Short mmCIF file of N, CA, C and O in Angstrom, two decimals:
data_model
loop_
_atom_site.label_atom_id
_atom_site.label_comp_id
_atom_site.label_asym_id
_atom_site.label_seq_id
_atom_site.Cartn_x
_atom_site.Cartn_y
_atom_site.Cartn_z
N MET A 5 19.04 93.47 111.93
CA MET A 5 18.26 92.71 110.98
C MET A 5 17.99 93.60 109.76
O MET A 5 17.62 94.76 109.91
N THR A 6 18.17 93.06 108.61
CA THR A 6 17.94 93.83 107.38
C THR A 6 16.46 93.83 107.03
O THR A 6 15.71 92.93 107.38
N ARG A 7 16.08 94.89 106.33
CA ARG A 7 14.70 95.02 105.85
C ARG A 7 14.74 95.30 104.36
O ARG A 7 15.68 95.93 103.87
N PRO A 8 13.71 94.89 103.61
CA PRO A 8 13.68 95.20 102.18
C PRO A 8 13.53 96.71 101.96
O PRO A 8 13.01 97.44 102.80
N ARG A 9 14.01 97.17 100.80
CA ARG A 9 13.98 98.60 100.50
C ARG A 9 12.56 99.17 100.50
O ARG A 9 12.36 100.32 100.86
N ASN A 10 11.58 98.37 100.08
CA ASN A 10 10.22 98.91 100.05
C ASN A 10 9.69 99.20 101.45
O ASN A 10 8.72 99.92 101.60
N GLN A 11 10.34 98.67 102.48
CA GLN A 11 9.97 99.01 103.86
C GLN A 11 10.85 100.14 104.42
O GLN A 11 10.50 100.75 105.41
N GLN A 12 12.00 100.41 103.79
CA GLN A 12 12.90 101.44 104.28
C GLN A 12 12.67 102.78 103.62
O GLN A 12 12.84 103.82 104.25
N VAL A 13 12.32 102.78 102.35
CA VAL A 13 12.19 104.01 101.57
C VAL A 13 10.72 104.35 101.39
O VAL A 13 9.95 103.54 100.92
N SER A 14 10.36 105.56 101.79
CA SER A 14 8.99 106.05 101.61
C SER A 14 9.08 107.41 100.93
O SER A 14 9.37 108.42 101.57
N LEU A 15 8.82 107.43 99.63
CA LEU A 15 8.91 108.68 98.89
C LEU A 15 7.79 109.65 99.26
O LEU A 15 7.91 110.84 99.00
N GLU A 16 6.73 109.15 99.87
CA GLU A 16 5.68 110.04 100.37
C GLU A 16 6.18 110.86 101.55
O GLU A 16 5.77 112.00 101.75
N SER A 17 7.09 110.28 102.35
CA SER A 17 7.65 111.00 103.50
C SER A 17 8.69 112.01 103.07
O SER A 17 8.63 113.17 103.46
N THR A 18 9.67 111.56 102.29
CA THR A 18 10.74 112.44 101.82
C THR A 18 11.45 111.81 100.64
O THR A 18 11.62 110.59 100.61
N PRO A 19 11.88 112.61 99.67
CA PRO A 19 12.67 112.06 98.56
C PRO A 19 14.18 112.07 98.86
O PRO A 19 14.96 111.60 98.05
N TYR A 20 14.59 112.60 100.02
CA TYR A 20 16.01 112.73 100.36
C TYR A 20 16.43 111.61 101.32
O TYR A 20 15.73 111.33 102.30
N TYR A 21 17.59 111.01 101.04
CA TYR A 21 18.08 109.93 101.88
C TYR A 21 19.59 110.05 102.07
O TYR A 21 20.30 110.43 101.16
N HIS A 22 20.02 109.72 103.29
CA HIS A 22 21.43 109.71 103.65
C HIS A 22 21.88 108.25 103.61
O HIS A 22 21.37 107.41 104.35
N CYS A 23 22.84 107.94 102.74
CA CYS A 23 23.33 106.57 102.57
C CYS A 23 24.80 106.51 102.96
O CYS A 23 25.56 107.43 102.69
N ILE A 24 25.19 105.40 103.58
CA ILE A 24 26.56 105.22 104.04
C ILE A 24 27.10 103.91 103.47
O ILE A 24 26.40 102.90 103.45
N GLY A 25 28.34 103.94 103.00
CA GLY A 25 29.04 102.74 102.59
C GLY A 25 30.35 102.68 103.34
O GLY A 25 31.02 103.70 103.52
N ARG A 26 30.73 101.49 103.82
CA ARG A 26 31.95 101.41 104.61
C ARG A 26 32.75 100.19 104.23
O ARG A 26 32.24 99.22 103.68
N CYS A 27 34.04 100.23 104.56
CA CYS A 27 34.94 99.10 104.36
C CYS A 27 34.92 98.23 105.61
O CYS A 27 34.62 98.69 106.70
N VAL A 28 35.25 96.98 105.45
CA VAL A 28 35.27 96.05 106.58
C VAL A 28 36.68 95.51 106.77
O VAL A 28 37.56 95.67 105.91
N ARG A 29 36.90 94.86 107.89
CA ARG A 29 38.17 94.20 108.23
C ARG A 29 39.36 95.15 108.18
O ARG A 29 40.40 94.84 107.63
N ARG A 30 39.18 96.33 108.71
CA ARG A 30 40.24 97.34 108.82
C ARG A 30 40.83 97.74 107.47
O ARG A 30 41.97 98.15 107.37
N SER A 31 40.04 97.59 106.42
CA SER A 31 40.50 98.00 105.09
C SER A 31 40.39 99.50 104.95
O SER A 31 39.61 100.15 105.64
N PHE A 32 41.15 100.05 104.01
CA PHE A 32 41.13 101.48 103.78
C PHE A 32 40.62 101.78 102.39
O PHE A 32 41.00 101.12 101.42
N LEU A 33 39.75 102.75 102.30
CA LEU A 33 39.22 103.21 101.03
C LEU A 33 40.13 104.28 100.45
O LEU A 33 40.47 104.24 99.28
N CYS A 34 40.51 105.24 101.26
CA CYS A 34 41.37 106.35 100.84
C CYS A 34 42.39 106.63 101.93
O CYS A 34 42.25 106.18 103.05
N GLY A 35 43.38 107.44 101.60
CA GLY A 35 44.39 107.81 102.58
C GLY A 35 45.50 106.78 102.65
O GLY A 35 45.68 105.96 101.75
N GLU A 36 46.24 106.80 103.72
CA GLU A 36 47.36 105.87 103.91
C GLU A 36 47.03 104.92 105.04
O GLU A 36 46.62 105.33 106.12
N ASP A 37 47.19 103.64 104.77
CA ASP A 37 46.95 102.62 105.78
C ASP A 37 48.06 102.70 106.81
O ASP A 37 49.24 102.50 106.49
N PRO A 38 47.76 102.98 108.08
CA PRO A 38 48.83 103.13 109.08
C PRO A 38 49.54 101.82 109.40
O PRO A 38 50.68 101.83 109.83
N LEU A 39 48.88 100.68 109.18
CA LEU A 39 49.53 99.40 109.48
C LEU A 39 50.52 98.99 108.40
O LEU A 39 51.64 98.58 108.71
N SER A 40 50.12 99.10 107.14
CA SER A 40 51.00 98.67 106.06
C SER A 40 51.77 99.82 105.42
O SER A 40 52.77 99.59 104.74
N GLY A 41 51.29 101.06 105.60
CA GLY A 41 51.93 102.21 104.99
C GLY A 41 51.59 102.39 103.52
O GLY A 41 52.12 103.26 102.86
N ARG A 42 50.69 101.56 103.00
CA ARG A 42 50.31 101.63 101.58
C ARG A 42 49.38 102.82 101.35
O ARG A 42 48.44 103.05 102.11
N PRO A 43 49.61 103.59 100.27
CA PRO A 43 48.73 104.73 99.97
C PRO A 43 47.54 104.29 99.13
O PRO A 43 47.68 103.52 98.18
N PHE A 44 46.36 104.78 99.50
CA PHE A 44 45.13 104.48 98.77
C PHE A 44 44.41 105.76 98.34
O PHE A 44 43.23 105.74 98.05
N GLU A 45 45.11 106.88 98.31
CA GLU A 45 44.49 108.17 97.99
C GLU A 45 43.96 108.22 96.56
O GLU A 45 43.02 108.96 96.28
N LEU A 46 44.53 107.44 95.66
CA LEU A 46 44.06 107.44 94.27
C LEU A 46 42.62 106.99 94.14
O LEU A 46 41.94 107.34 93.18
N ARG A 47 42.16 106.22 95.09
CA ARG A 47 40.78 105.72 95.04
C ARG A 47 39.75 106.83 95.24
O ARG A 47 38.61 106.69 94.81
N ARG A 48 40.11 107.91 95.92
CA ARG A 48 39.16 108.98 96.21
C ARG A 48 38.58 109.56 94.91
O ARG A 48 37.37 109.71 94.78
N ALA A 49 39.44 109.85 93.94
CA ALA A 49 38.97 110.38 92.66
C ALA A 49 38.10 109.37 91.93
O ALA A 49 37.09 109.73 91.32
N TRP A 50 38.45 108.08 92.03
CA TRP A 50 37.66 107.04 91.38
C TRP A 50 36.27 106.98 91.99
O TRP A 50 35.27 106.86 91.26
N VAL A 51 36.18 107.06 93.31
CA VAL A 51 34.88 107.00 93.99
C VAL A 51 34.02 108.20 93.60
O VAL A 51 32.83 108.06 93.31
N ILE A 52 34.61 109.38 93.55
CA ILE A 52 33.86 110.60 93.19
C ILE A 52 33.37 110.50 91.74
O ILE A 52 32.22 110.83 91.45
N GLU A 53 34.22 110.03 90.83
CA GLU A 53 33.79 109.86 89.43
C GLU A 53 32.67 108.84 89.32
O GLU A 53 31.72 109.02 88.56
N ARG A 54 32.75 107.77 90.08
CA ARG A 54 31.72 106.72 90.04
C ARG A 54 30.40 107.25 90.59
O ARG A 54 29.34 106.94 90.04
N LEU A 55 30.44 108.04 91.65
CA LEU A 55 29.22 108.62 92.19
C LEU A 55 28.55 109.53 91.16
O LEU A 55 27.32 109.51 91.01
N ALA A 56 29.35 110.32 90.44
CA ALA A 56 28.78 111.20 89.40
C ALA A 56 28.16 110.38 88.29
O ALA A 56 27.06 110.71 87.81
N LEU A 57 28.81 109.30 87.87
CA LEU A 57 28.27 108.45 86.81
C LEU A 57 26.96 107.80 87.26
O LEU A 57 25.98 107.78 86.50
N LEU A 58 26.93 107.28 88.46
CA LEU A 58 25.72 106.61 88.95
C LEU A 58 24.55 107.57 89.09
O LEU A 58 23.40 107.19 88.90
N SER A 59 24.82 108.83 89.43
CA SER A 59 23.72 109.79 89.54
C SER A 59 23.14 110.12 88.17
O SER A 59 21.99 110.51 88.07
N GLU A 60 23.94 109.94 87.10
CA GLU A 60 23.42 110.15 85.74
C GLU A 60 22.62 108.93 85.27
O GLU A 60 21.65 109.08 84.54
N VAL A 61 23.03 107.74 85.68
CA VAL A 61 22.40 106.51 85.21
C VAL A 61 21.08 106.25 85.93
O VAL A 61 20.10 105.83 85.31
N PHE A 62 21.04 106.47 87.22
CA PHE A 62 19.84 106.20 88.01
C PHE A 62 19.03 107.47 88.20
O PHE A 62 19.49 108.57 87.92
N ALA A 63 17.82 107.34 88.69
CA ALA A 63 16.90 108.46 88.86
C ALA A 63 17.13 109.15 90.20
O ALA A 63 16.23 109.25 91.03
N ILE A 64 18.37 109.63 90.40
CA ILE A 64 18.72 110.32 91.65
C ILE A 64 19.54 111.56 91.34
O ILE A 64 20.17 111.65 90.30
N ASP A 65 19.49 112.50 92.26
CA ASP A 65 20.42 113.64 92.28
C ASP A 65 21.36 113.42 93.45
O ASP A 65 20.92 113.06 94.55
N LEU A 66 22.64 113.63 93.23
CA LEU A 66 23.61 113.55 94.30
C LEU A 66 23.70 114.94 94.93
O LEU A 66 24.24 115.87 94.35
N CYS A 67 23.12 115.10 96.11
CA CYS A 67 23.06 116.41 96.77
C CYS A 67 24.34 116.73 97.53
O CYS A 67 24.78 117.87 97.54
N ALA A 68 24.92 115.73 98.19
CA ALA A 68 26.14 115.94 98.96
C ALA A 68 26.84 114.60 99.12
O ALA A 68 26.21 113.55 99.05
N TYR A 69 28.16 114.66 99.31
CA TYR A 69 28.92 113.44 99.55
C TYR A 69 30.16 113.78 100.36
O TYR A 69 30.62 114.91 100.38
N ALA A 70 30.69 112.77 101.04
CA ALA A 70 31.95 112.89 101.77
C ALA A 70 32.65 111.55 101.67
O ALA A 70 32.08 110.52 102.04
N VAL A 71 33.87 111.55 101.14
CA VAL A 71 34.66 110.33 101.01
C VAL A 71 35.76 110.39 102.08
O VAL A 71 36.60 111.27 102.04
N MET A 72 35.72 109.45 103.01
CA MET A 72 36.67 109.42 104.11
C MET A 72 37.58 108.20 103.99
O MET A 72 37.49 107.46 103.03
N SER A 73 38.44 107.99 104.96
CA SER A 73 39.45 106.94 104.83
C SER A 73 38.86 105.53 104.76
O SER A 73 39.35 104.70 104.01
N ASN A 74 37.81 105.24 105.51
CA ASN A 74 37.25 103.89 105.48
C ASN A 74 35.75 103.84 105.23
O ASN A 74 35.14 102.79 105.36
N HIS A 75 35.13 104.97 104.87
CA HIS A 75 33.71 104.98 104.55
C HIS A 75 33.36 106.23 103.75
O HIS A 75 34.20 107.12 103.60
N TYR A 76 32.15 106.24 103.23
CA TYR A 76 31.69 107.43 102.52
C TYR A 76 30.21 107.65 102.78
O TYR A 76 29.48 106.72 103.10
N HIS A 77 29.81 108.91 102.69
CA HIS A 77 28.42 109.31 102.90
C HIS A 77 27.89 109.91 101.61
O HIS A 77 28.62 110.58 100.88
N ARG A 78 26.59 109.70 101.35
CA ARG A 78 25.92 110.32 100.22
C ARG A 78 24.56 110.80 100.68
O ARG A 78 23.88 110.11 101.43
N VAL A 79 24.17 111.98 100.22
CA VAL A 79 22.80 112.45 100.40
C VAL A 79 22.22 112.51 98.99
O VAL A 79 22.74 113.22 98.13
N VAL A 80 21.19 111.73 98.75
CA VAL A 80 20.60 111.64 97.42
C VAL A 80 19.15 112.06 97.46
O VAL A 80 18.47 111.98 98.48
N ARG A 81 18.68 112.55 96.32
CA ARG A 81 17.26 112.87 96.12
C ARG A 81 16.75 111.93 95.05
O ARG A 81 17.31 111.85 93.96
N ILE A 82 15.68 111.21 95.34
CA ILE A 82 15.12 110.24 94.41
C ILE A 82 14.05 110.90 93.57
O ILE A 82 13.17 111.58 94.09
N HIS A 83 14.12 110.72 92.25
CA HIS A 83 13.11 111.23 91.32
C HIS A 83 12.12 110.11 90.99
O HIS A 83 12.40 109.26 90.15
N ALA A 84 10.99 110.11 91.67
CA ALA A 84 10.01 109.03 91.49
C ALA A 84 9.43 109.05 90.09
O ALA A 84 9.18 108.00 89.50
N ASP A 85 9.22 110.24 89.50
CA ASP A 85 8.64 110.32 88.16
C ASP A 85 9.58 109.72 87.11
O ASP A 85 9.14 109.02 86.19
N GLN A 86 10.89 109.93 87.23
CA GLN A 86 11.85 109.35 86.32
C GLN A 86 11.97 107.83 86.55
O GLN A 86 12.13 107.07 85.59
N ALA A 87 11.88 107.40 87.78
CA ALA A 87 12.01 105.98 88.09
C ALA A 87 10.82 105.18 87.54
O ALA A 87 10.99 104.04 87.11
N ASN A 88 9.67 105.80 87.54
CA ASN A 88 8.49 105.09 87.03
C ASN A 88 8.54 105.05 85.52
O ASN A 88 8.07 104.17 84.88
#
């Protein structure tokens, strides 16, 4: 069951959060799809560039990231003073 962000994020507890994004239906984000043989490695650079851009636009610092074949991880620090 999903919950609203105001119930998930508590900046009083910690400003650091681990976020995960994943592909569905056996889709591939990066690497080579073993079923079709299609290469998707070019997307890795696009995802990394997009993460850097988003960290400049929003009130977050990108502390760590990992881009894998069908998902990616981000550790972000939220700047509450900038967000307000």
